XYZ file of C-alpha atoms in Angstrom:
770
model
C -23.741 7.557 -15.745
C -26.971 8.853 -14.199
C -26.049 8.632 -10.496
C -28.679 8.918 -7.760
C -28.169 12.232 -5.943
C -30.809 12.476 -3.209
C -28.848 11.755 -0.073
C -30.580 10.585 3.119
C -29.387 10.110 6.648
C -30.821 8.747 9.899
C -30.302 12.177 11.419
C -27.835 15.051 11.379
C -26.304 14.038 14.683
C -22.785 12.626 14.350
C -20.589 10.710 16.762
C -17.461 11.817 18.550
C -15.312 10.469 21.405
C -17.536 10.479 24.447
C -20.644 10.925 22.291
C -21.421 7.658 20.542
C -24.146 7.529 17.899
C -25.245 4.045 16.771
C -24.782 3.106 13.115
C -28.294 3.332 11.571
C -30.384 0.654 9.980
C -32.145 2.111 6.908
C -34.713 0.242 4.842
C -37.639 0.416 2.487
C -40.322 -2.164 1.622
C -41.671 -2.289 -1.920
C -43.944 -4.472 -4.024
C -43.227 -5.890 -7.480
C -46.400 -6.840 -9.390
C -44.543 -9.130 -11.823
C -41.360 -11.205 -11.935
C -38.293 -8.983 -12.352
C -36.286 -9.540 -15.511
C -33.350 -7.280 -14.730
C -32.386 -5.105 -11.832
C -29.414 -2.751 -11.315
C -28.579 -1.094 -8.072
C -26.383 2.021 -7.765
C -25.393 2.967 -4.235
C -22.891 4.873 -2.165
C -22.355 5.358 1.517
C -20.530 8.279 3.050
C -18.432 7.005 4.768
C -19.205 3.200 4.446
C -22.246 1.069 3.724
C -23.574 -2.441 3.860
C -26.489 -3.222 1.521
C -29.036 -6.053 1.769
C -31.947 -7.278 -0.337
C -34.536 -9.434 1.392
C -32.047 -10.311 4.100
C -29.150 -11.259 1.783
C -26.053 -9.075 1.739
C -24.736 -7.816 -1.624
C -21.850 -5.631 -0.343
C -18.680 -6.155 -2.341
C -16.327 -6.058 0.672
C -15.621 -4.351 3.955
C -15.130 -0.579 3.846
C -17.363 -0.162 0.773
C -17.428 1.794 -1.433
C -13.987 3.429 -0.955
C -12.063 5.850 1.287
C -11.938 9.306 -0.281
C -12.391 13.009 0.370
C -16.080 13.333 -0.469
C -15.612 16.986 -1.361
C -13.364 15.734 -4.178
C -14.950 12.429 -5.282
C -18.059 10.512 -4.203
C -17.669 6.879 -5.088
C -20.546 4.592 -6.095
C -20.893 0.826 -6.594
C -23.081 -0.992 -9.053
C -24.709 -4.387 -8.343
C -26.812 -6.857 -10.292
C -29.772 -7.094 -7.915
C -31.850 -9.525 -9.942
C -30.921 -12.748 -8.061
C -32.180 -11.275 -4.800
C -35.604 -10.015 -5.879
C -38.976 -11.741 -6.297
C -42.495 -10.980 -7.370
C -44.445 -9.584 -4.435
C -43.075 -8.005 -1.269
C -39.407 -7.024 -1.148
C -37.191 -5.020 1.180
C -33.905 -3.173 0.608
C -31.776 -2.362 3.645
C -28.595 -0.413 4.337
C -26.334 -0.080 7.393
C -24.140 3.048 7.418
C -20.697 3.536 8.976
C -18.790 6.735 9.691
C -15.801 6.067 7.453
C -14.185 9.230 6.077
C -17.413 11.152 6.504
C -16.799 11.331 10.248
C -13.248 10.160 10.809
C -12.891 11.683 14.281
C -10.197 9.138 15.149
C -7.975 10.898 12.587
C -7.690 14.020 14.701
C -3.878 13.975 14.361
C -4.390 14.857 10.674
C -7.321 17.216 11.307
C -9.966 14.858 9.861
C -12.116 15.780 12.840
C -12.101 19.358 11.435
C -12.995 18.430 7.861
C -15.546 20.743 6.291
C -17.560 17.798 4.990
C -17.895 16.198 8.443
C -21.435 14.967 9.138
C -23.437 11.958 10.110
C -23.082 9.111 7.606
C -25.388 9.301 4.603
C -26.395 7.313 1.571
C -28.056 7.590 -1.755
C -29.208 4.724 -3.985
C -31.381 3.874 -6.932
C -32.548 0.479 -8.145
C -33.950 0.228 -11.690
C -35.946 -2.889 -12.435
C -37.559 -4.276 -15.582
C -40.507 -6.550 -15.008
C -42.011 -9.337 -17.073
C -44.445 -7.796 -19.539
C -42.369 -4.690 -20.036
C -43.040 -2.677 -16.880
C -40.330 -0.667 -15.214
C -39.958 0.182 -11.509
C -37.391 2.434 -9.803
C -36.684 2.663 -6.105
C -34.691 5.788 -5.147
C -33.594 7.077 -1.761
C -36.093 9.552 -0.279
C -37.996 10.160 2.981
C -40.088 7.088 2.465
C -37.117 5.100 3.743
C -37.207 4.324 7.459
C -34.456 4.148 10.015
C -33.718 2.589 13.392
C -30.547 2.416 15.549
C -28.541 -0.730 14.980
C -26.683 -2.728 17.630
C -23.422 -1.244 16.314
C -23.162 1.343 19.107
C -19.742 2.723 18.168
C -17.601 2.412 15.041
C -14.689 4.454 13.742
C -12.094 3.627 11.096
C -9.026 3.978 13.316
C -10.539 3.174 16.710
C -12.759 0.135 16.151
C -16.280 -1.131 16.776
C -18.550 -1.885 19.715
C -21.502 -4.174 19.049
C -24.314 -5.027 21.513
C -26.035 -8.175 20.205
C -28.921 -7.729 22.662
C -30.151 -4.859 20.465
C -30.077 -6.818 17.225
C -33.343 -6.827 15.267
C -33.800 -10.249 13.722
C -34.742 -10.219 10.036
C -34.616 -6.391 10.043
C -34.330 -6.449 6.220
C -37.091 -8.939 5.661
C -40.372 -7.727 4.092
C -42.249 -9.379 6.955
C -40.346 -7.554 9.680
C -42.533 -5.143 11.635
C -41.847 -1.403 11.536
C -42.744 -0.445 15.079
C -40.201 2.074 16.397
C -38.876 2.935 12.931
C -39.025 6.564 11.781
C -38.506 8.378 8.473
C -35.009 9.346 7.399
C -34.079 12.949 6.631
C -32.886 14.479 3.429
C -29.347 15.907 3.634
C -27.084 17.960 1.421
C -24.282 15.855 -0.034
C -20.622 16.916 -0.088
C -19.236 18.724 -3.130
C -17.402 15.869 -4.836
C -17.912 14.641 -8.360
C -19.637 11.286 -8.755
C -17.657 8.253 -9.903
C -18.076 4.501 -10.133
C -15.384 2.769 -8.084
C -12.981 0.724 -10.214
C -10.422 -0.052 -7.513
C -9.943 -3.666 -6.580
C -12.170 -4.541 -3.619
C -10.853 -5.972 -0.356
C -10.743 -9.709 0.084
C -9.822 -12.308 2.659
C -6.472 -13.909 1.887
C -6.295 -16.301 4.779
C -8.098 -17.385 7.942
C -5.656 -17.903 10.777
C -6.066 -19.303 14.221
C -3.734 -18.343 17.059
C -0.423 -20.193 17.249
C -0.480 -19.682 21.038
C -2.919 -18.478 23.732
C -1.354 -17.175 26.967
C -2.948 -15.958 30.176
C -2.063 -12.287 30.287
C -3.012 -9.727 32.978
C -6.842 -9.816 33.229
C -7.392 -11.869 30.055
C -5.742 -13.875 27.372
C -3.221 -13.006 24.681
C -3.847 -14.561 21.233
C -0.700 -14.664 19.081
C -1.463 -15.219 15.362
C 2.174 -15.630 14.387
C 2.347 -12.889 11.758
C 1.925 -9.110 11.637
C -0.749 -8.485 9.056
C -4.037 -6.596 8.573
C -7.693 -7.512 8.712
C -10.345 -8.335 11.251
C -11.011 -11.039 13.790
C -14.189 -13.103 13.691
C -15.435 -13.722 17.233
C -17.364 -16.930 17.941
C -18.602 -17.384 21.465
C -21.348 -19.033 23.536
C -21.628 -16.441 26.256
C -24.069 -15.350 28.908
C -26.444 -12.507 28.171
C -24.703 -9.181 28.756
C -21.161 -10.653 28.789
C -18.864 -7.997 27.371
C -15.864 -9.208 25.428
C -13.235 -6.610 24.760
C -10.353 -7.008 22.289
C -7.296 -4.826 21.934
C -5.102 -5.302 18.905
C -1.323 -4.741 18.908
C 1.829 -5.854 17.116
C 4.579 -5.528 19.732
C 5.079 -8.065 22.557
C 8.388 -8.186 24.333
C 9.758 -9.187 27.693
C 6.294 -10.442 28.617
C 4.652 -7.105 27.947
C 2.164 -6.241 25.236
C 2.821 -2.653 24.070
C 0.583 -0.293 22.169
C 2.664 2.851 22.632
C 4.249 2.306 19.216
C 0.770 2.897 17.784
C 0.337 6.204 19.567
C 1.596 9.703 18.878
C 3.241 11.156 21.959
C 3.957 14.351 20.069
C 0.194 14.869 19.824
C -0.978 14.527 23.470
C -4.635 13.586 23.595
C -6.842 11.508 25.936
C -8.101 9.655 22.850
C -4.913 8.063 21.555
C -5.604 4.986 23.706
C -8.732 4.318 21.619
C -6.654 3.090 18.643
C -7.466 -0.492 17.610
C -10.085 -1.658 20.098
C -13.330 -3.555 19.783
C -15.999 -4.903 22.062
C -18.927 -7.279 21.778
C -21.838 -7.704 24.200
C -23.362 -11.159 24.050
C -27.016 -11.806 23.419
C -26.719 -15.046 25.294
C -29.170 -17.372 23.555
C -26.824 -19.527 21.442
C -23.403 -19.524 19.826
C -22.841 -16.061 18.423
C -20.444 -14.704 15.868
C -19.359 -11.171 14.990
C -16.870 -9.609 12.634
C -16.221 -5.846 12.182
C -17.104 -4.372 8.810
C -16.476 -0.596 9.082
C -12.934 -0.835 10.387
C -9.840 -3.070 10.168
C -6.765 -3.584 12.293
C -3.051 -4.121 11.848
C -1.837 -6.589 14.403
C -0.253 -9.844 15.396
C -1.679 -10.031 18.906
C -5.193 -9.795 20.217
C -5.629 -9.221 23.941
C -9.036 -10.475 25.029
C -10.702 -9.636 28.277
C -14.152 -10.422 29.658
C -14.008 -14.179 28.896
C -13.811 -17.177 31.136
C -10.959 -19.634 31.117
C -13.022 -22.302 29.313
C -13.876 -19.769 26.570
C -10.213 -19.020 25.791
C -10.039 -21.634 23.030
C -8.553 -21.366 19.509
C -12.034 -21.233 17.953
C -12.848 -18.018 19.865
C -10.973 -15.783 17.365
C -10.155 -16.323 13.710
C -7.931 -13.768 12.025
C -9.300 -12.907 8.574
C -6.137 -11.607 6.891
C -7.307 -9.005 4.366
C -6.027 -6.679 1.673
C -6.712 -5.581 -1.874
C -8.056 -8.304 -4.181
C -4.913 -8.698 -6.276
C -3.479 -11.554 -8.323
C 0.149 -12.495 -8.188
C 2.141 -10.763 -10.935
C 5.642 -11.821 -9.989
C 7.662 -13.587 -7.291
C 11.164 -14.589 -6.243
C 12.902 -17.391 -4.386
C 16.455 -18.561 -3.904
C 18.677 -20.797 -1.815
C 18.947 -18.171 0.960
C 16.116 -18.476 3.506
C 16.566 -14.915 4.767
C 16.042 -13.537 1.261
C 12.981 -15.773 0.831
C 11.520 -14.566 4.085
C 12.136 -10.933 3.098
C 10.245 -11.561 -0.123
C 7.322 -12.958 1.870
C 7.515 -10.009 4.283
C 7.482 -7.493 1.444
C 4.417 -9.173 -0.033
C 2.709 -9.180 3.360
C 3.474 -5.514 4.000
C 2.233 -4.577 0.535
C -1.091 -6.357 0.987
C -1.542 -5.242 4.583
C -1.092 -1.657 3.449
C -3.350 -1.735 0.433
C -6.948 -1.137 1.528
C -8.161 0.724 -1.587
C -4.808 2.573 -1.905
C -1.285 2.240 -0.485
C -1.270 3.175 3.165
C 1.715 3.779 5.415
C 0.549 1.417 8.116
C -2.652 -0.555 8.844
C -3.045 0.452 12.476
C -2.438 3.957 13.815
C -2.562 5.932 10.512
C -4.246 4.185 7.590
C -3.195 7.209 5.506
C -2.247 7.276 1.841
C 1.193 8.841 2.197
C 2.226 9.784 -1.328
C 5.969 9.527 -0.717
C 5.632 5.968 0.607
C 3.673 4.947 -2.478
C 6.133 6.620 -4.836
C 8.866 4.495 -3.332
C 6.770 1.288 -3.569
C 4.873 1.604 -6.823
C 7.399 -0.348 -8.844
C 7.886 -3.230 -6.440
C 4.151 -3.520 -5.905
C 3.537 -3.696 -9.648
C 6.316 -6.254 -10.023
C 4.561 -8.496 -7.512
C 0.812 -7.789 -7.643
C -1.927 -6.576 -9.983
C -2.390 -3.276 -8.180
C -2.750 -1.195 -11.371
C -6.538 -0.621 -11.201
C -6.257 0.575 -7.612
C -3.322 2.839 -8.364
C -5.197 4.410 -11.270
C -8.245 4.998 -9.075
C -6.189 6.558 -6.248
C -4.441 8.814 -8.803
C -7.791 10.541 -9.408
C -7.935 11.508 -5.749
C -4.325 12.706 -5.901
C -5.146 14.921 -8.877
C -8.245 16.300 -7.186
C -6.190 17.119 -4.119
C -3.747 19.331 -5.981
C -3.729 22.907 -4.690
C -4.382 25.881 -6.995
C -0.646 26.605 -6.829
C 0.152 23.088 -8.123
C 1.352 21.445 -4.887
C 0.148 18.051 -3.613
C -0.504 17.052 -0.004
C 1.585 14.377 1.659
C -1.523 12.277 2.374
C -4.429 11.518 0.024
C -7.231 11.725 0.893
C -6.855 14.777 3.080
C -9.038 17.518 4.401
C -6.272 20.063 3.834
C -3.563 18.713 6.152
C -0.136 17.656 4.826
C 0.959 20.228 2.230
C 4.680 21.030 2.210
C 6.113 17.511 2.356
C 8.274 18.267 -0.693
C 9.149 16.752 -4.074
C 9.996 13.281 -2.758
C 6.326 12.961 -1.828
C 4.931 15.051 -4.659
C 6.697 12.863 -7.230
C 3.758 10.436 -6.975
C 2.063 12.477 -9.777
C 4.760 11.231 -12.166
C 5.676 7.899 -10.565
C 2.313 6.194 -10.924
C 1.785 6.998 -14.630
C 5.465 6.283 -15.351
C 5.428 2.871 -13.698
C 2.155 2.006 -15.416
C 3.673 2.938 -18.766
C 6.854 0.984 -18.109
C 5.342 -2.146 -16.603
C 1.826 -2.290 -18.106
C 2.228 -0.358 -21.350
C -0.472 2.008 -20.150
C -0.304 5.507 -21.707
C -3.895 6.466 -20.925
C -3.122 7.079 -17.256
C -0.306 9.436 -18.260
C -2.677 11.236 -20.589
C -5.112 11.910 -17.779
C -2.344 12.972 -15.374
C -0.483 15.206 -17.799
C -2.242 18.503 -16.967
C -1.767 17.971 -13.277
C 1.867 16.988 -13.759
C 2.521 20.067 -15.899
C 0.937 22.375 -13.328
C 3.170 20.787 -10.718
C 6.253 21.583 -12.756
C 5.377 25.280 -12.640
C 5.095 25.010 -8.884
C 8.426 23.233 -8.732
C 10.124 25.892 -10.752
C 8.834 28.572 -8.396
C 10.103 27.027 -5.120
C 13.779 26.941 -6.047
C 16.040 28.821 -3.659
C 18.591 31.460 -4.478
C 21.054 28.820 -5.666
C 18.517 27.308 -8.042
C 18.079 24.254 -5.848
C 15.047 22.810 -4.102
C 15.152 22.453 -0.285
C 11.668 22.112 1.085
C 9.719 19.452 2.954
C 10.869 16.048 4.046
C 14.130 14.366 3.121
C 15.682 10.935 3.416
C 13.082 9.773 5.909
C 13.900 7.126 8.526
C 17.617 7.060 7.934
C 19.404 4.114 9.565
C 19.448 4.640 13.324
C 16.842 7.399 13.201
C 13.079 7.607 13.143
C 11.774 10.419 10.968
C 14.125 13.290 10.048
C 17.608 14.314 11.019
C 19.270 12.629 8.091
C 22.872 13.105 6.815
C 21.845 13.845 3.237
C 20.963 17.570 2.990
C 17.483 18.394 1.864
C 18.979 20.303 -1.090
C 20.582 17.092 -2.270
C 17.631 14.720 -1.946
C 15.003 17.235 -3.091
C 16.962 18.356 -6.154
C 17.977 14.808 -7.088
C 14.332 13.698 -6.847
C 13.294 16.678 -8.979
C 15.822 15.708 -11.653
C 14.429 12.167 -11.578
C 10.806 13.354 -11.624
C 11.533 15.641 -14.546
C 13.196 12.828 -16.495
C 10.054 10.769 -16.067
C 7.916 13.809 -17.051
C 10.026 14.272 -20.186
C 9.426 10.653 -21.197
C 5.684 10.865 -20.532
C 5.280 14.117 -22.398
C 7.325 12.878 -25.367
C 5.245 9.717 -25.596
C 2.088 11.819 -25.434
C 3.411 14.145 -28.215
C 3.086 17.131 -25.922
C 6.158 18.925 -27.182
C 5.792 22.261 -25.266
C 5.476 20.390 -21.995
C 8.386 18.164 -22.965
C 10.590 21.178 -23.664
C 9.627 22.825 -20.418
C 10.423 19.676 -18.395
C 13.732 19.242 -20.249
C 14.764 22.863 -19.653
C 13.892 22.757 -15.955
C 15.750 19.475 -15.528
C 18.818 20.944 -17.162
C 18.738 23.972 -14.867
C 18.349 21.854 -11.731
C 21.083 19.470 -12.811
C 23.433 22.342 -13.547
C 22.764 23.905 -10.093
C 23.250 20.496 -8.396
C 26.596 19.998 -10.086
C 27.716 23.539 -9.274
C 26.898 23.595 -5.601
C 26.591 20.019 -4.372
C 29.488 18.052 -5.885
C 33.136 18.249 -4.878
C 34.774 17.264 -8.142
C 38.168 16.836 -6.501
C 36.893 13.729 -4.722
C 33.676 13.158 -6.648
C 31.766 13.429 -3.360
C 28.255 14.780 -3.021
C 27.291 17.109 -0.216
C 26.492 15.159 2.931
C 29.201 12.607 2.150
C 26.822 9.721 2.780
C 25.426 6.687 1.024
C 22.153 8.385 0.108
C 23.702 11.498 -1.374
C 26.263 9.541 -3.397
C 23.876 6.833 -4.621
C 21.138 9.274 -5.621
C 23.579 11.438 -7.632
C 24.892 8.351 -9.467
C 21.498 6.772 -10.082
C 19.761 9.928 -11.271
C 22.486 10.891 -13.725
C 23.988 13.875 -11.876
C 27.515 12.661 -12.634
C 28.702 12.577 -16.203
C 29.753 9.257 -17.681
C 33.467 9.778 -17.220
C 32.956 10.794 -13.585
C 30.848 7.863 -12.507
C 33.608 5.262 -11.856
C 35.323 7.527 -9.346
C 31.981 8.571 -7.859
C 31.082 4.936 -7.416
C 34.446 4.179 -5.846
C 33.680 6.901 -3.364
C 30.352 5.227 -2.570
C 32.105 1.928 -2.023
C 34.538 3.595 0.396
C 31.620 4.906 2.394
C 30.067 1.440 2.559
C 33.305 -0.261 3.522
C 34.056 2.372 6.143
C 30.681 1.533 7.666
C 31.581 -2.137 7.877
C 29.665 -3.013 4.728
C 26.434 -1.959 6.442
C 23.819 0.199 4.852
C 23.334 3.685 6.234
C 20.506 5.418 4.369
C 16.859 6.286 4.603
C 13.844 5.505 2.503
C 15.037 7.623 -0.476
C 18.531 6.200 -0.419
C 17.624 2.580 0.064
C 15.177 2.760 -2.828
C 18.140 2.968 -5.210
C 21.281 1.967 -3.313
C 21.230 -1.745 -4.142
C 20.441 -1.063 -7.809
C 23.507 1.250 -8.003
C 25.655 -1.487 -6.471
C 24.495 -4.193 -8.886
C 24.669 -1.849 -11.879
C 28.317 -1.312 -11.098
C 29.199 -4.987 -10.544
C 28.707 -5.219 -6.803
C 25.572 -7.289 -6.541
C 27.231 -9.654 -4.050
C 27.856 -6.731 -1.720
C 24.276 -5.551 -2.102
C 22.922 -9.040 -1.307
C 25.198 -9.275 1.718
C 24.115 -5.887 3.042
C 20.448 -6.901 2.740
C 20.581 -10.408 4.209
C 23.281 -10.157 6.902
C 21.897 -10.818 10.384
C 23.650 -8.135 12.449
C 22.369 -4.608 12.829
C 21.594 -2.710 10.688
C 20.143 -4.819 7.930
C 16.937 -6.336 6.650
C 18.156 -9.675 7.898
C 18.465 -8.186 11.408
C 14.746 -7.480 11.363
C 14.165 -11.230 10.921
C 16.684 -12.050 13.659
C 14.648 -9.795 15.961
C 11.314 -11.522 15.116
C 9.911 -9.399 12.281
C 7.240 -10.974 10.094
C 6.550 -7.871 8.027
C 8.696 -4.914 6.949
C 9.305 -2.337 9.675
C 9.084 1.413 9.522
C 12.720 2.040 10.413
C 16.139 0.516 11.104
C 16.633 1.320 14.797
C 19.022 -0.453 17.154
C 17.577 -3.198 19.410
C 17.595 -0.960 22.448
C 15.520 1.796 20.753
C 11.789 2.318 21.033
C 9.901 0.289 18.392
C 7.729 2.065 15.920
C 5.437 0.610 13.288
C 6.278 -2.967 12.369
C 4.213 -3.060 9.173
C 5.330 -0.643 6.499
C 6.007 -1.078 2.774
C 8.287 1.790 1.751
C 11.502 -0.225 2.295
C 10.178 -3.017 0.089
C 12.055 -2.317 -3.138
C 14.427 -5.168 -2.186
C 11.769 -7.435 -3.746
C 12.033 -5.598 -7.052
C 15.831 -5.837 -6.776
C 15.626 -9.585 -6.113
C 13.499 -10.087 -9.274
C 15.365 -7.659 -11.554
C 19.000 -7.910 -10.390
C 19.412 -11.351 -8.824
C 17.055 -13.402 -11.018
C 17.568 -10.870 -13.783
C 14.070 -10.166 -15.095
C 14.185 -6.534 -16.235
C 10.968 -5.371 -17.943
C 11.035 -2.655 -20.544
C 14.503 -1.210 -19.755
C 14.439 1.030 -22.800
C 10.924 2.336 -22.080
C 9.754 1.417 -25.563
C 7.831 -1.863 -25.154
C 6.339 -3.328 -21.971
C 6.659 -6.799 -23.523
C 10.413 -6.454 -24.026
C 12.390 -8.225 -21.340
C 16.117 -8.179 -20.730
C 17.279 -11.225 -18.746
C 20.422 -10.057 -16.963
C 20.998 -12.072 -13.792
C 23.747 -11.655 -11.242
C 25.112 -15.020 -10.073
C 25.405 -14.177 -6.344
C 28.338 -16.198 -5.010
C 26.598 -17.374 -1.865
C 23.567 -18.702 -3.734
C 23.197 -22.123 -5.356
C 20.071 -20.980 -7.226
C 17.655 -18.121 -7.749
C 14.291 -18.100 -9.532
C 11.680 -15.511 -10.348
C 8.705 -15.021 -12.626
C 6.940 -11.939 -13.925
C 3.827 -11.283 -16.007
C 4.148 -8.677 -18.758
C 1.038 -7.453 -20.648
C 1.222 -10.126 -23.369
C 2.905 -13.019 -21.625
C 4.895 -14.268 -18.684
C 8.511 -15.236 -18.115
C 10.201 -17.513 -15.569
C 13.951 -17.455 -15.046
C 15.965 -19.859 -12.929
C 19.695 -20.100 -12.604
C 21.406 -22.916 -10.699
C 25.007 -23.826 -9.980
C 25.582 -27.279 -11.388
C 28.823 -27.653 -9.396
C 27.507 -25.974 -6.241
C 29.542 -24.063 -3.659
C 32.511 -25.695 -1.949
C 34.871 -24.211 0.670
C 33.045 -20.877 0.326
C 33.999 -20.743 -3.356
C 31.204 -20.664 -5.953
C 31.206 -23.182 -8.839
C 32.087 -22.145 -12.351
C 29.095 -23.593 -14.120
C 25.517 -22.263 -14.194
C 22.435 -23.709 -15.800
C 20.112 -20.931 -16.902
C 16.539 -22.013 -17.609
C 14.104 -19.617 -19.283
C 10.387 -20.248 -19.875
C 8.052 -17.791 -21.598
C 4.444 -17.591 -22.696
C 2.799 -15.221 -25.102
C 4.759 -12.968 -27.420
C 7.541 -11.619 -25.232
C 10.739 -10.484 -26.895
C 14.111 -9.348 -25.540
C 17.706 -10.344 -24.917
C 19.733 -12.435 -22.497
C 22.842 -10.711 -21.102
C 25.286 -12.594 -18.844
C 27.178 -10.768 -16.132
C 30.809 -9.814 -16.559
C 33.145 -12.812 -16.637
C 30.500 -15.266 -17.797
C 29.727 -16.695 -21.247
C 27.488 -19.224 -22.904
C 28.907 -22.590 -24.021
C 29.455 -21.141 -27.497
C 31.564 -18.257 -26.125
C 28.942 -15.535 -26.534
C 27.692 -13.503 -23.592
C 24.519 -12.183 -25.172
C 21.648 -13.797 -27.062
C 18.140 -13.082 -28.204
C 15.469 -14.044 -25.707
C 14.129 -17.507 -26.390
C 12.908 -20.166 -23.951
C 15.388 -22.931 -23.316
C 18.135 -24.287 -21.062
C 21.476 -22.555 -21.369
C 24.848 -23.601 -20.013
C 26.903 -20.712 -18.673
C 30.539 -20.935 -17.667
C 32.955 -18.699 -15.907
C 35.815 -17.415 -18.029
C 39.353 -18.380 -17.113
C 40.009 -14.962 -15.588
C 36.561 -14.265 -14.232
C 36.429 -10.967 -12.363
C 33.493 -12.337 -10.388
C 35.800 -14.765 -8.644
C 38.303 -12.069 -7.802
C 35.901 -9.751 -6.042
C 35.581 -9.470 -2.318
C 33.749 -12.377 -0.685
C 30.825 -11.784 1.643
């Protein structure tokens, strides 16, 4: 594609804390001598842009075009401009925001020191064909004019301040005067390659009004009932010069609104208090409305000051809940309301944390942590059509790879975050592997293969003297802790993740017919597995170093025990769980696989109980304490609260769909349209239901007890209903102790209604009750 490359800017002066620089208006008038027949606009803004033609906005969404390291990739958007043009006078206009080009609010991660840092800039070209065959092109140059806009301050993590008294009416109209406007300046663009953005844009999912409005300190506290992400639309009839300030937060307790969970006390700075604020200065002539465009917020509460009592009405603020523009790809429900709410919370956390790419939280960070996304890629793909956005982000991940082969922990980055270790670096294999498994996409793996292979060389070189890997972060946010300090040794979690990563690499390389790379991955996996078994397993007790749920579950799940050893190893895991009162005690790496291990070894009821129980620690305890989205950690009630909107503990949704309802896509990694239906009939449930869309069709599975649950004992009859569309194939496998009416326990996958019954000596009825 022939991208425009002449970048322009209002000036070379850029904003910082204490030195605001208004977002610039930029425009150009032009004349068309005939009716346009076609018109295509290519544009980028570094960091963000809004684009208008003759006063009508074309911009695809907030935060356009994307969030990237502009020294790696410069993203463009393409628009059909024809509907907005006419014969005669026309005007194209742009407003620019700082975005990643000047992300000074990201000082914790050194974005304020980025080598590309500058004032925001843009380049554009509009090619038009006119009636009669003429062609006209408008391209960014110094004939464009600029003027400060009323957007006095704007920063991705801090917020916006807008003074409506400075608004220029019809600033993008051809008839608007140009007094006070001056020419733009040419600027040198960053070093990144140019690319058309194919990630899903951001859309509004819901418009919410406050569920309550309370007088609070010097203003009013708007409670929107859920912790989500987006922006608030302000509508007010105010006096001229009235300044309305809004502070966004997610934690309100004991009558106090807290923002300290959004700060970083380990990075003392006078600017941390700037996180998640906005202000609006009224023009004062009629009802006014304003909605931020170059930032977004993660919040449940909005604290509003500067308004009168009669202005504190529900119509003042409307919460536009935003996230990536995804369709539903799967879902789950059952007779347990806690599980249903957890499914909703997982969906909410996934969408709240998907503004162009998976972020770790929508408020203080907004960073694309690679480890978080590696843990969530599968459950996000099971629920939502995130594949285009994951593919697009993978390009940024590949560009961020160091010459040595290592990846940073956040992408995009300006150089901060290297050294987080294999559990974060595994994203280079996890995205292409999940896309192959769940979407049948091998092209992504083909593009990623050189970067993955280079990483394997890096991995081989960081082994310690025992042949193990022990660098970076480990089982992050273990139960009762925030961050590190986990029981599972880094050698255990790193090496187990490496074995898992290399297994995925083997599969990808084999499918790509890259035999040398396949053999290298297989040999390195063998060496790491051998070292793990030599140094990290006590074969007398089948216990993994660390003697904890994470160590034991990871070794079982990633094949570090041989087949004959696994029953005893699993028994050891059960002992650990029972000794802990049947509570989970693991971090993000352990909880990603713990419940799958339990259900794979016939303990799905225990897993479901551990997830949904209401006492601490559990997912159900989050709900008991008022959670409406997934939290960052499992801390006791008396501990300091951290982020309350994270996604990396969300694999419970994938487990609900795959283990409880039993929809298991492509288990043999041969065909994304092959489904194994293998439900677990949880004893405390009367029904469970899920659906999932594979590439060539969809499947819905519902199982229901026809004789219910009486005296805490489950019935012995299940009706299993399966509906499919398209050309899906597969098998139906009943859990141990159950059979179809004809006595078989396995059938080919066909839609229909099946009667399942419990055998006379059903092990399921003899297991421990929860």
